[in-house]
Amino acid sequence: MPIFATKDNLPSQLIDQLRTARQVVVLTGAGMSAESGVPTFRDAQTGLWAQYEPEELATPEAFRRNPRLVWEWYAWRKQLVNQAQPNPGHYALLAFEQHLPKFTLITQNVDGMHQRVGNTNVIELHGNINRFKRFNDNVIVESWADNGEVPPRCPQTGQLLRPDVVWFGEALPSKALSYAFEQAAACDLLFSIGTSGMVHPAADLPAVAKITIEINPDKTMLTNSMTYVLQGASGEILPALVKATWPRTGLPE
Ligand code: APR
């Protein structure tokens, strides 16, 4: 059985393990950005978007059928994401990177929040909503002339552009995934934060790690196989953990 705790009774053994760790891996999911107000896929399906099934908005087939609709759905979500601000949990993970000899952040989120606060070693398993690539051959395209065409086209080849996110039915980026599993197997501690553990293969990462810590207000598919379970919001638990582990760290409120 895991050791259960909250921000008010953080296990002293865990604090020692974190302070002396050589390598820590963190896996984040949608709950990490919940306190920033980043809406989930479903939450963003308000107003005129409510009438569509996810398969009509986030699959290669949907893009082939109606590229404009898919582009506009992502433009809408990109706008929602970019209006949101990082929360205290994100800043606490920057402190992890600053204090630990080796720190790897693996995220299922496409909002780019970890990089926005300054984390550098971030593996994006599901891509990034602010990055774009050619539909036909997945080559990243940084910029294009905005001539009003939706979706825009690659300035070199004329191919349609799409967001660089993983759609339903698409494989995860294989290099990122194998690197993530390597790091999870090698690390001293792995944190699973704000993820329900229902989406594979990301949900298999904790199983290869030695010591695992879940941070989540609710029980998940992973809870029972954790070493520690810290019950609560990541925006509260993570700053408390940083303060307990490295007391002189300054964190934004
Ligand atoms: N702090 C920590 N965890 C939270 C918070 C919070 N403030 N609020 C909610 N959670 C938890 C929920 O209890 C839930 O377990 O975050 C988890 C979110 O689960 P999912 O919505 O299933 O998100 P995730 O695990 O990231 O799903 C993986 O599936 O829908 C796709 O693209 C989506 O990348 C995502 C993937």
mmCIF file of C-alpha atoms and ligand atoms in Angstrom, residues 28-36 40-42 77 87 107-110 125-126 166 168 192-200 202-203 214-221 230 232-237, ligand 1:
data_model
loop_
_atom_site.group_PDB
_atom_site.id
_atom_site.type_symbol
_atom_site.label_atom_id
_atom_site.label_comp_id
_atom_site.label_asym_id
_atom_site.label_seq_id
_atom_site.Cartn_x
_atom_site.Cartn_y
_atom_site.Cartn_z
ATOM 1 C CA THR A 28 2.564 15.707 -15.914
ATOM 2 C CA GLY A 29 -0.982 15.596 -17.256
ATOM 3 C CA ALA A 30 -3.962 17.894 -17.652
ATOM 4 C CA GLY A 31 -4.384 18.365 -13.869
ATOM 5 C CA MET A 32 -1.028 20.186 -13.742
ATOM 6 C CA SER A 33 -2.563 23.045 -15.753
ATOM 7 C CA ALA A 34 -6.029 22.876 -14.141
ATOM 8 C CA GLU A 35 -5.226 25.698 -11.707
ATOM 9 C CA SER A 36 -4.062 27.825 -14.641
ATOM 10 C CA THR A 40 -9.234 20.236 -21.367
ATOM 11 C CA PHE A 41 -10.225 19.150 -24.879
ATOM 12 C CA ARG A 42 -13.787 18.523 -23.663
ATOM 13 C CA ARG A 77 -7.726 26.254 -28.179
ATOM 14 C CA ASN A 87 0.442 28.379 -11.717
ATOM 15 C CA THR A 107 4.475 16.064 -20.205
ATOM 16 C CA GLN A 108 1.276 14.956 -21.876
ATOM 17 C CA ASN A 109 0.173 18.588 -22.036
ATOM 18 C CA VAL A 110 0.370 20.552 -25.270
ATOM 19 C CA LEU A 125 4.699 13.258 -25.564
ATOM 20 C CA HIS A 126 1.644 14.822 -27.198
ATOM 21 C CA VAL A 166 -0.751 13.985 -31.438
ATOM 22 C CA PHE A 168 -6.464 10.346 -31.875
ATOM 23 C CA SER A 192 3.160 11.440 -11.584
ATOM 24 C CA ILE A 193 1.290 14.729 -11.377
ATOM 25 C CA GLY A 194 -2.233 15.594 -12.507
ATOM 26 C CA THR A 195 -2.704 12.593 -14.735
ATOM 27 C CA SER A 196 -5.493 10.042 -14.562
ATOM 28 C CA GLY A 197 -3.260 7.206 -15.743
ATOM 29 C CA MET A 198 -5.856 6.162 -18.287
ATOM 30 C CA VAL A 199 -3.979 7.146 -21.435
ATOM 31 C CA HIS A 200 -1.238 4.733 -22.493
ATOM 32 C CA ALA A 202 2.398 7.450 -20.789
ATOM 33 C CA ALA A 203 0.533 5.701 -17.985
ATOM 34 C CA GLU A 214 1.540 10.643 -7.169
ATOM 35 C CA ILE A 215 0.206 14.188 -6.735
ATOM 36 C CA ASN A 216 -3.522 14.382 -7.410
ATOM 37 C CA PRO A 217 -6.643 15.428 -5.481
ATOM 38 C CA ASP A 218 -8.389 12.244 -6.639
ATOM 39 C CA LYS A 219 -7.647 8.563 -6.812
ATOM 40 C CA THR A 220 -6.399 7.356 -10.220
ATOM 41 C CA MET A 221 -5.604 4.132 -12.036
ATOM 42 C CA LEU A 230 0.240 13.211 -1.969
ATOM 43 C CA GLY A 232 -4.244 17.601 -3.194
ATOM 44 C CA ALA A 233 -3.840 20.116 -5.984
ATOM 45 C CA SER A 234 -0.400 20.274 -7.605
ATOM 46 C CA GLY A 235 -0.417 24.080 -7.248
ATOM 47 C CA GLU A 236 -0.455 23.594 -3.463
ATOM 48 C CA ILE A 237 1.455 20.346 -2.903
HETATM 49 N N1 APR B 1 -3.777 19.157 -9.345
HETATM 50 C C1 APR B 1 -3.425 17.885 -9.662
HETATM 51 N N2 APR B 1 -4.222 17.043 -10.337
HETATM 52 C C2 APR B 1 -5.419 17.490 -10.715
HETATM 53 C C3 APR B 1 -5.866 18.801 -10.433
HETATM 54 C C4 APR B 1 -4.987 19.653 -9.708
HETATM 55 N N3 APR B 1 -5.307 20.905 -9.385
HETATM 56 N N4 APR B 1 -7.104 18.949 -10.948
HETATM 57 C C5 APR B 1 -7.427 17.778 -11.525
HETATM 58 N N5 APR B 1 -6.417 16.892 -11.391
HETATM 59 C C6 APR B 1 -6.314 15.507 -11.876
HETATM 60 C C7 APR B 1 -7.629 14.766 -12.021
HETATM 61 O O1 APR B 1 -8.013 14.202 -10.784
HETATM 62 C C8 APR B 1 -7.252 13.697 -13.048
HETATM 63 O O2 APR B 1 -6.746 12.548 -12.410
HETATM 64 O O3 APR B 1 -5.780 15.551 -13.180
HETATM 65 C C9 APR B 1 -6.129 14.357 -13.865
HETATM 66 C C10 APR B 1 -6.508 14.731 -15.281
HETATM 67 O O4 APR B 1 -6.787 13.567 -15.993
HETATM 68 P P1 APR B 1 -7.091 13.556 -17.569
HETATM 69 O O5 APR B 1 -8.078 14.635 -17.864
HETATM 70 O O6 APR B 1 -7.388 12.161 -17.943
HETATM 71 O O7 APR B 1 -5.730 14.065 -18.197
HETATM 72 P P2 APR B 1 -4.422 13.286 -18.595
HETATM 73 O O8 APR B 1 -4.122 12.188 -17.650
HETATM 74 O O9 APR B 1 -3.394 14.324 -18.855
HETATM 75 O O10 APR B 1 -4.841 12.659 -19.960
HETATM 76 C C11 APR B 1 -3.870 12.327 -20.893
HETATM 77 O O11 APR B 1 -5.491 12.473 -22.648
HETATM 78 O O12 APR B 1 -7.345 13.695 -23.257
HETATM 79 C C12 APR B 1 -6.008 13.421 -23.525
HETATM 80 O O13 APR B 1 -4.751 15.093 -24.558
HETATM 81 C C13 APR B 1 -5.250 14.691 -23.322
HETATM 82 O O14 APR B 1 -2.902 14.676 -22.953
HETATM 83 C C14 APR B 1 -4.140 14.339 -22.388
HETATM 84 C C15 APR B 1 -4.203 12.828 -22.242
#
